[in-house]
CSV table of C-alpha atoms in Angstrom, one decimal:
chain,number,residue,atom,x,y,z
A,29,UNK,CA,1.4,-31.2,-27.2
A,30,UNK,CA,4.0,-29.8,-24.9
A,31,UNK,CA,5.5,-26.7,-27.0
A,32,UNK,CA,1.6,-25.5,-26.8
A,33,UNK,CA,0.9,-26.4,-22.8
A,34,UNK,CA,4.4,-25.1,-22.3
A,35,UNK,CA,3.9,-21.2,-24.3
A,36,UNK,CA,0.9,-21.2,-22.5
A,37,UNK,CA,2.1,-21.9,-19.3
A,38,UNK,CA,4.8,-19.2,-20.0
A,39,UNK,CA,2.2,-16.9,-21.0
A,40,UNK,CA,0.3,-17.1,-18.4
A,41,UNK,CA,3.2,-15.8,-15.4
A,42,UNK,CA,4.0,-13.1,-18.7
A,43,UNK,CA,0.3,-11.7,-18.3
A,44,UNK,CA,0.8,-12.2,-14.2
A,45,UNK,CA,4.1,-10.1,-14.2
A,46,UNK,CA,2.2,-7.5,-16.2
A,47,UNK,CA,-0.8,-6.9,-14.4
A,48,UNK,CA,0.7,-7.2,-11.2
A,49,UNK,CA,3.0,-4.2,-12.3
A,50,UNK,CA,-0.1,-1.8,-13.7
A,51,UNK,CA,-3.2,-3.2,-12.4
A,52,UNK,CA,-4.3,-3.5,-8.8
A,53,UNK,CA,-2.6,-5.2,-6.2
A,54,UNK,CA,-5.8,-6.5,-4.7
A,55,UNK,CA,-5.9,-8.5,-8.2
A,56,UNK,CA,-6.9,-12.5,-8.1
A,57,UNK,CA,-8.4,-12.0,-4.7
A,58,UNK,CA,-11.1,-13.7,-4.4
A,59,UNK,CA,-13.7,-12.9,-0.7
A,60,UNK,CA,-17.5,-13.4,-1.2
A,61,UNK,CA,-19.8,-11.4,-0.1
A,62,UNK,CA,-22.5,-12.4,2.7
A,63,UNK,CA,-25.2,-11.3,4.9
A,64,UNK,CA,-26.4,-13.6,8.4
A,65,UNK,CA,-30.3,-13.5,8.2
A,66,UNK,CA,-31.6,-11.1,10.8
A,67,UNK,CA,-34.9,-11.2,12.6
A,68,UNK,CA,-34.9,-7.8,13.6
A,69,UNK,CA,-33.3,-7.0,10.0
A,70,UNK,CA,-36.1,-5.8,6.9
A,71,UNK,CA,-35.0,-7.8,3.9
A,72,UNK,CA,-34.7,-4.2,2.0
A,73,UNK,CA,-32.3,-2.9,4.2
A,74,UNK,CA,-30.9,-6.1,4.5
A,75,UNK,CA,-30.3,-6.1,0.8
A,76,UNK,CA,-28.4,-2.2,0.7
A,77,UNK,CA,-26.0,-3.8,3.2
A,78,UNK,CA,-24.6,-6.4,1.5
A,79,UNK,CA,-24.7,-4.1,-2.3
A,80,UNK,CA,-22.0,-1.6,0.4
A,81,UNK,CA,-20.1,-5.1,1.3
A,82,UNK,CA,-20.3,-5.8,-3.1
A,83,UNK,CA,-19.0,-1.9,-3.3
A,84,UNK,CA,-15.9,-2.0,-1.3
A,85,UNK,CA,-14.8,-5.3,-2.2
A,86,UNK,CA,-14.8,-3.0,-6.1
A,87,UNK,CA,-13.5,-0.2,-5.1
A,88,UNK,CA,-10.7,-2.1,-3.5
A,89,UNK,CA,-9.9,-4.7,-7.0
A,90,UNK,CA,-11.2,-7.9,-4.7
A,91,UNK,CA,-12.9,-9.8,-6.8
A,92,UNK,CA,-15.6,-12.4,-5.7
A,93,UNK,CA,-15.4,-15.1,-7.9
A,94,UNK,CA,-18.9,-17.8,-7.4
A,95,UNK,CA,-17.0,-21.5,-7.2
A,96,UNK,CA,-14.3,-19.9,-4.3
A,97,UNK,CA,-16.3,-19.3,-1.2
A,98,UNK,CA,-13.4,-19.5,1.5
A,99,UNK,CA,-12.8,-16.3,2.9
A,100,UNK,CA,-16.0,-14.0,3.2
A,101,UNK,CA,-16.4,-10.5,4.1
A,102,UNK,CA,-20.3,-9.8,6.5
A,103,UNK,CA,-21.2,-7.8,8.3
A,104,UNK,CA,-23.2,-7.3,11.7
A,105,UNK,CA,-25.0,-5.1,13.4
A,106,UNK,CA,-26.0,-4.4,16.5
A,107,UNK,CA,-29.0,-1.7,17.7
A,108,UNK,CA,-27.2,1.0,20.5
A,109,UNK,CA,-30.8,2.8,21.2
A,110,UNK,CA,-33.8,3.2,19.2
A,111,UNK,CA,-36.3,6.6,20.0
A,112,UNK,CA,-39.2,7.3,19.0
A,113,UNK,CA,-38.7,11.0,17.4
A,114,UNK,CA,-42.4,13.3,18.0
A,115,UNK,CA,-44.3,14.2,14.8
A,116,UNK,CA,-45.9,14.8,12.8
A,117,UNK,CA,-44.0,12.9,10.5
A,118,UNK,CA,-43.7,9.7,14.1
A,119,UNK,CA,-40.0,9.4,13.1
A,120,UNK,CA,-37.7,6.2,14.5
A,121,UNK,CA,-34.0,7.4,15.6
A,122,UNK,CA,-31.3,4.7,16.0
A,123,UNK,CA,-27.9,4.3,16.0
A,124,UNK,CA,-26.8,1.3,15.6
A,125,UNK,CA,-23.2,-0.1,15.2
A,126,UNK,CA,-21.9,-2.5,11.8
A,127,UNK,CA,-19.4,-4.6,12.6
A,128,UNK,CA,-17.9,-4.9,9.6
A,129,UNK,CA,-15.7,-9.0,9.4
A,130,UNK,CA,-13.3,-10.7,6.6
A,131,UNK,CA,-12.9,-14.5,8.0
A,132,UNK,CA,-12.5,-17.8,6.9
A,133,UNK,CA,-15.3,-19.9,6.8
A,134,UNK,CA,-13.5,-23.3,6.5
A,135,UNK,CA,-11.2,-22.7,9.2
A,136,UNK,CA,-13.8,-20.2,11.2
A,137,UNK,CA,-10.9,-17.7,11.5
A,138,UNK,CA,-11.5,-14.5,12.0
A,139,UNK,CA,-8.7,-12.0,9.6
A,140,UNK,CA,-10.0,-8.0,10.3
A,141,UNK,CA,-12.8,-6.7,11.9
A,142,UNK,CA,-14.2,-3.2,12.5
A,143,UNK,CA,-16.9,-1.2,13.8
A,144,UNK,CA,-18.4,1.8,12.5
A,145,UNK,CA,-21.1,4.1,14.4
A,146,UNK,CA,-24.1,5.1,12.5
A,147,UNK,CA,-26.9,6.6,12.8
A,148,UNK,CA,-30.8,6.5,10.8
A,149,UNK,CA,-33.5,7.8,11.7
A,150,UNK,CA,-36.8,7.8,9.4
A,151,UNK,CA,-40.1,7.4,9.0
A,152,UNK,CA,-40.0,3.4,9.3
A,153,UNK,CA,-38.2,1.0,11.6
A,154,UNK,CA,-36.4,-0.1,8.1
A,155,UNK,CA,-36.5,3.3,6.4
A,156,UNK,CA,-34.1,4.0,9.1
A,157,UNK,CA,-31.9,0.8,9.3
A,158,UNK,CA,-31.6,2.5,5.5
A,159,UNK,CA,-31.2,5.9,6.4
A,160,UNK,CA,-28.4,4.6,8.8
A,161,UNK,CA,-26.7,2.0,5.7
A,162,UNK,CA,-26.2,4.7,3.2
A,163,UNK,CA,-24.0,6.7,5.3
A,164,UNK,CA,-21.5,3.7,5.1
A,165,UNK,CA,-18.5,5.5,2.7
A,166,UNK,CA,-16.7,2.9,0.8
A,167,UNK,CA,-13.6,5.8,1.3
A,168,UNK,CA,-13.1,5.5,5.1
A,169,UNK,CA,-9.7,5.6,6.3
A,170,UNK,CA,-11.4,3.0,9.0
A,171,UNK,CA,-13.0,0.3,5.9
A,172,UNK,CA,-9.2,1.7,4.3
A,173,UNK,CA,-7.3,0.5,6.5
A,174,UNK,CA,-10.2,-2.5,7.8
A,175,UNK,CA,-9.2,-4.2,3.9
A,176,UNK,CA,-5.8,-3.4,4.0
A,177,UNK,CA,-4.9,-6.0,7.0
A,178,UNK,CA,-7.7,-8.9,5.8
A,179,UNK,CA,-5.8,-9.1,2.4
A,180,UNK,CA,-2.5,-8.8,4.7
A,181,UNK,CA,-4.1,-11.6,6.3
A,182,UNK,CA,-5.5,-13.2,3.0
A,183,UNK,CA,-2.3,-13.2,1.4
A,184,UNK,CA,0.3,-15.2,4.8
A,185,UNK,CA,-2.4,-18.0,4.8
A,186,UNK,CA,-1.5,-18.8,1.4
A,187,UNK,CA,2.2,-18.4,2.0
A,188,UNK,CA,2.8,-20.2,5.0
A,189,UNK,CA,-0.3,-23.4,2.5
A,190,UNK,CA,1.6,-23.2,0.2
A,191,UNK,CA,2.1,-26.8,0.1
A,192,UNK,CA,-0.3,-27.4,1.5
A,193,UNK,CA,-2.9,-26.0,-1.0
A,194,UNK,CA,-0.1,-28.0,-3.9
A,195,UNK,CA,-0.8,-31.2,-2.7
A,196,UNK,CA,-4.2,-31.5,-1.6
A,197,UNK,CA,-4.4,-30.7,-5.7
A,198,UNK,CA,-2.6,-33.2,-6.3
A,199,UNK,CA,-4.7,-35.9,-4.6
A,200,UNK,CA,-7.5,-34.4,-6.1
A,201,UNK,CA,-5.9,-35.2,-9.2
A,202,UNK,CA,-5.2,-38.7,-8.3
A,203,UNK,CA,-8.9,-39.9,-7.2
A,204,UNK,CA,-9.9,-38.4,-10.6
A,205,UNK,CA,-11.7,-35.6,-9.2
A,206,UNK,CA,-10.1,-32.0,-11.6
A,207,UNK,CA,-11.9,-29.8,-11.7
A,208,UNK,CA,-12.4,-29.9,-8.1
A,209,UNK,CA,-7.7,-29.7,-8.0
A,210,UNK,CA,-7.8,-26.9,-10.7
A,211,UNK,CA,-10.4,-24.8,-8.8
A,212,UNK,CA,-8.2,-25.3,-5.5
A,213,UNK,CA,-5.1,-23.7,-7.2
A,214,UNK,CA,-6.5,-21.4,-8.8
A,215,UNK,CA,-8.1,-20.0,-5.4
A,216,UNK,CA,-4.4,-19.2,-5.0
A,217,UNK,CA,-3.9,-15.0,-5.2
A,218,UNK,CA,-1.1,-13.6,-8.2
A,219,UNK,CA,0.3,-11.3,-4.8
A,220,UNK,CA,1.5,-14.7,-3.3
A,221,UNK,CA,4.1,-14.6,-6.0
A,222,UNK,CA,6.5,-18.0,-6.1
A,223,UNK,CA,3.0,-19.6,-4.3
A,224,UNK,CA,1.7,-18.0,-7.2
A,225,UNK,CA,3.5,-19.8,-10.4
A,226,UNK,CA,3.9,-23.4,-8.4
A,227,UNK,CA,0.2,-23.0,-8.6
A,228,UNK,CA,0.0,-22.0,-12.5
A,229,UNK,CA,2.8,-24.8,-13.2
A,230,UNK,CA,0.6,-27.3,-11.1
A,231,UNK,CA,-2.3,-26.3,-13.1
A,232,UNK,CA,-0.8,-26.6,-16.6
A,233,UNK,CA,0.2,-30.1,-15.3
A,234,UNK,CA,-2.6,-31.7,-13.9
A,235,UNK,CA,-4.9,-29.9,-17.0
A,236,UNK,CA,-2.4,-32.4,-19.1
A,237,UNK,CA,-3.2,-35.9,-16.9
A,238,UNK,CA,-7.0,-34.6,-17.4
A,239,UNK,CA,-7.5,-34.1,-20.5
A,240,UNK,CA,-5.0,-37.8,-20.8
A,241,UNK,CA,-6.8,-40.3,-18.4
A,242,UNK,CA,-10.2,-39.2,-19.7
A,243,UNK,CA,-9.1,-39.2,-23.3
A,244,UNK,CA,-8.0,-42.8,-23.0
A,245,UNK,CA,-11.5,-43.9,-21.2
A,246,UNK,CA,-13.2,-42.6,-23.6
A,247,UNK,CA,-10.7,-44.0,-26.4
A,248,UNK,CA,-10.8,-47.5,-24.7
A,249,UNK,CA,-15.2,-47.6,-24.3
A,250,UNK,CA,-15.2,-46.4,-28.2
A,251,UNK,CA,-13.0,-49.3,-28.9
A,252,UNK,CA,-15.0,-52.1,-27.2
A,253,UNK,CA,-18.5,-51.1,-28.6
A,254,UNK,CA,-16.3,-51.0,-33.0
A,255,UNK,CA,-15.0,-54.3,-31.1
A,256,UNK,CA,-18.8,-55.3,-30.1
A,257,UNK,CA,-20.1,-54.0,-33.4
A,258,UNK,CA,-18.3,-53.4,-36.0
A,259,UNK,CA,-21.2,-52.0,-38.1
A,260,UNK,CA,-22.9,-49.1,-38.5
A,261,UNK,CA,-24.4,-48.8,-35.0
A,262,UNK,CA,-21.0,-49.9,-33.7
A,263,UNK,CA,-19.0,-46.8,-35.8
A,264,UNK,CA,-21.9,-44.1,-34.6
A,265,UNK,CA,-21.3,-45.2,-31.2
A,266,UNK,CA,-17.6,-44.7,-31.2
A,267,UNK,CA,-17.0,-41.6,-33.4
A,268,UNK,CA,-19.5,-40.1,-30.6
A,269,UNK,CA,-17.5,-40.9,-28.1
A,270,UNK,CA,-14.7,-40.2,-30.0
A,271,UNK,CA,-15.3,-36.6,-30.9
A,272,UNK,CA,-15.2,-35.7,-27.4
A,273,UNK,CA,-11.4,-36.2,-26.5
A,274,UNK,CA,-10.4,-33.8,-26.2
A,275,UNK,CA,-7.4,-32.7,-29.5
A,276,UNK,CA,-4.9,-32.2,-27.4
A,277,UNK,CA,-4.9,-35.3,-25.7
A,278,UNK,CA,-2.0,-38.4,-26.0
A,279,UNK,CA,-3.6,-40.6,-27.7
A,280,UNK,CA,-4.9,-38.5,-30.6
A,281,UNK,CA,-2.8,-40.4,-32.8
A,282,UNK,CA,-4.7,-44.3,-31.1
A,283,UNK,CA,-7.6,-42.2,-31.8
A,284,UNK,CA,-6.6,-41.0,-35.7
A,285,UNK,CA,-5.8,-44.9,-36.8
A,286,UNK,CA,-9.4,-46.4,-35.0
A,287,UNK,CA,-11.2,-44.0,-37.2
A,288,UNK,CA,-9.0,-44.5,-40.1
A,289,UNK,CA,-9.8,-48.6,-39.7
A,290,UNK,CA,-13.5,-47.7,-39.5
A,291,UNK,CA,-14.2,-45.8,-42.0
A,292,UNK,CA,-11.9,-48.9,-44.1
A,293,UNK,CA,-14.6,-51.5,-43.1
A,294,UNK,CA,-17.5,-49.2,-43.8
A,295,UNK,CA,-19.7,-49.8,-47.0
A,296,UNK,CA,-20.6,-47.7,-49.4
A,297,UNK,CA,-24.5,-47.8,-48.5
A,298,UNK,CA,-23.5,-46.7,-44.9
A,299,UNK,CA,-20.7,-44.6,-45.9
A,300,UNK,CA,-23.0,-41.6,-46.3
A,301,UNK,CA,-24.2,-41.4,-42.5
A,302,UNK,CA,-20.2,-42.0,-41.6
A,303,UNK,CA,-19.2,-39.3,-43.7
A,304,UNK,CA,-21.7,-36.8,-41.8
A,305,UNK,CA,-20.0,-38.0,-38.4
A,306,UNK,CA,-17.3,-38.2,-39.7
A,307,UNK,CA,-17.4,-34.3,-41.0
A,308,UNK,CA,-19.3,-33.1,-37.6
A,309,UNK,CA,-16.0,-35.1,-35.6
A,310,UNK,CA,-13.7,-32.5,-37.7
A,311,UNK,CA,-16.2,-29.4,-37.4
A,312,UNK,CA,-16.2,-29.8,-33.9
A,313,UNK,CA,-12.1,-30.4,-33.4
A,314,UNK,CA,-11.3,-27.3,-35.8
A,315,UNK,CA,-14.0,-26.1,-33.4
A,316,UNK,CA,-11.4,-26.8,-31.0
A,317,UNK,CA,-7.9,-25.1,-32.9
A,318,UNK,CA,-10.0,-22.0,-33.7
A,319,UNK,CA,-11.0,-21.5,-30.4
A,320,UNK,CA,-7.4,-22.8,-28.6
A,321,UNK,CA,-5.9,-20.0,-30.6
A,322,UNK,CA,-8.3,-17.7,-30.6
A,323,UNK,CA,-7.3,-18.1,-26.3
A,324,UNK,CA,-3.8,-17.7,-27.3
A,325,UNK,CA,-3.9,-15.1,-28.8
A,326,UNK,CA,-6.4,-13.3,-26.6
A,327,UNK,CA,-3.4,-14.1,-24.2
A,328,UNK,CA,-1.0,-12.8,-26.8
A,329,UNK,CA,-2.9,-9.3,-27.3
A,330,UNK,CA,-3.1,-9.0,-23.7
A,331,UNK,CA,0.7,-9.2,-23.2
A,332,UNK,CA,0.7,-6.7,-26.3
A,333,UNK,CA,-1.3,-4.1,-24.8
A,334,UNK,CA,0.2,-4.1,-21.9
A,335,UNK,CA,3.3,-3.8,-22.7
A,336,UNK,CA,3.0,-1.2,-24.2
A,337,UNK,CA,0.9,1.1,-21.0
A,338,UNK,CA,3.9,0.3,-19.3
A,339,UNK,CA,5.8,1.6,-22.0
A,340,UNK,CA,3.4,4.5,-21.9
A,341,UNK,CA,3.9,5.0,-18.5
A,342,UNK,CA,7.6,4.9,-18.2
A,343,UNK,CA,7.6,7.5,-20.9
A,344,UNK,CA,5.3,10.1,-19.7
A,345,UNK,CA,7.6,9.5,-15.9
A,346,UNK,CA,11.0,10.1,-18.4
A,347,UNK,CA,9.4,13.2,-20.3
A,348,UNK,CA,7.5,14.0,-17.4
A,349,UNK,CA,12.0,13.9,-15.4
A,350,UNK,CA,13.1,15.8,-19.0
A,351,UNK,CA,9.8,18.9,-18.6
A,352,UNK,CA,11.4,19.0,-14.3
A,353,UNK,CA,15.1,19.0,-15.2
A,354,UNK,CA,14.2,21.8,-17.9
A,355,UNK,CA,12.4,23.9,-16.1
A,356,UNK,CA,15.2,23.8,-13.3
A,357,UNK,CA,17.4,24.3,-15.2
A,358,UNK,CA,16.0,27.4,-16.5
A,359,UNK,CA,15.5,28.3,-13.2
A,360,UNK,CA,19.0,27.9,-12.1
A,361,UNK,CA,19.6,30.6,-15.9
A,362,UNK,CA,17.1,32.9,-13.9
A,363,UNK,CA,18.7,32.9,-11.1
A,364,UNK,CA,22.4,33.4,-11.9
A,365,UNK,CA,21.4,35.8,-14.4
A,366,UNK,CA,19.1,37.6,-11.6
A,367,UNK,CA,22.2,37.4,-10.1
A,368,UNK,CA,25.1,39.7,-11.6
A,369,UNK,CA,22.1,41.4,-12.9
A,370,UNK,CA,22.3,42.2,-9.2
A,371,UNK,CA,26.5,42.7,-9.1
A,372,UNK,CA,26.0,44.6,-12.0
A,373,UNK,CA,24.2,47.2,-10.0
A,374,UNK,CA,27.3,47.1,-7.7
A,375,UNK,CA,29.8,47.2,-9.9
A,376,UNK,CA,27.9,50.1,-11.4
A,377,UNK,CA,27.6,52.2,-8.4
A,378,UNK,CA,31.2,51.6,-6.5
A,379,UNK,CA,32.1,53.5,-10.4
A,380,UNK,CA,30.1,56.3,-9.8
A,381,UNK,CA,31.7,56.7,-5.6
A,382,UNK,CA,34.4,59.6,-5.5
A,383,UNK,CA,37.7,58.7,-4.7
A,384,UNK,CA,39.2,59.4,-1.6
A,385,UNK,CA,42.3,58.9,1.1
A,386,UNK,CA,41.8,59.1,4.2
A,387,UNK,CA,45.2,59.4,6.9
A,388,UNK,CA,45.6,58.0,10.3
A,389,UNK,CA,48.5,58.6,12.3
A,390,UNK,CA,49.5,55.5,13.9
A,391,UNK,CA,51.4,55.9,17.2
A,392,UNK,CA,53.9,54.0,18.3
A,393,UNK,CA,53.7,52.3,21.4
A,394,UNK,CA,55.7,49.8,22.9
A,395,UNK,CA,54.1,45.7,23.9
A,396,UNK,CA,55.0,44.8,27.3
A,397,UNK,CA,55.6,40.7,26.8
A,398,UNK,CA,54.9,39.0,30.1
C-alpha cells in the first residue's frame, strides 16, 4: 500500500512539473464569479455580466471550483448618467462605470480592481445595460493587468499562509473532518511550487489516515456484530460493513481473517446466501482495483503525452534554430560571393587601365629646427 501511495505521490509531482512547462501559469488557481443582487440591474443583463466574468476567467485559464469559493471575481455597476434619446423609436442612453474586483471573501480583502467606462443604448433599460455589457472585451489590456495583479496577490497569499494552511488541514483531519482537510490542501495552486509540493505530500498522508481510521472503525463494528450474532444475519451484516472498507486500508489483513472465520462457521443452508454476499464483496474489491489501476494509468498516460509534447516543442525549437543557422550561413555565403564579385570587377577594371608614370621634380629645401 505504501508503495502505491508513494508512486501516486511521485506521479502527481511529475504531472505537476510537466503541466507547468506545457500549460498556462494560471493552472489550478480558483476564482469564483459572482454578481450580487442589484435592484436596478435587470435579471437578463445581470446574467450577461456574469457570463462576461466566466469568459474572463476562462480566457486566463482560471478554474471555477464550486467547492473552493474563498477567492471571487465580481463586478459593481455604477450609472454615471442616463438620457432619453428622442425617437421614433425612443431609446435610453446610459454611461456606466463597471468596476471589476478580485478579492478574498473570508478575510474581506480586495486584491485587484479596475474600472471600465461603458456606453449602452437600447429601447429599454434592460436593452441599454445589455448593449453596454456586450462591449466588454476579455482581451482589453486593462482587464489583462487587472487579472495579472489578482493572480499575483493570490499567489502571495498562499506563499505567506502555506504553513497555516497545512497546520489547519492537520487539525481538521485530527477531528475526523478529512474531506474538509483535503479540500483546503487542494486549494493551493501549483504555481506556489514549494507549498504545492508540501500540500500534495500532506494530502497523501491525510487520505491514508482517513481510509485507515474509517476502515478500523468499520472493522470493529463488523467484529461486534458477528460476535453478538454468529449466524446468517450477523454474517451478512458484518460483510456489508467490511465491503465499505477501502482495499488499501491497513486493516485489510484483519478483514480477510474475519471473512475466513465467518465462512468456516456458516452451515450448508446459509452458505448459498453467504456466497452471494462474498461474491459481491469480491466484485467490489476487483472494481476498486480496476479503478485504481485505471486512474494510475491515466496519470502515466498524461505524463507520457506531456513528455511527447514537450519533446516535440524542443525539437521544433531546435529545427527552427537549425533552419535559421542554415539561412544565416547561406546569407553569409551570398555576401562573400558578392564581395568577391565586386573585387573581381575592380581587378579586371584595373587591369584594363594604361600604365602611366608621372615624374616630379623635387627641389631641395633647407629645414631649420628651432
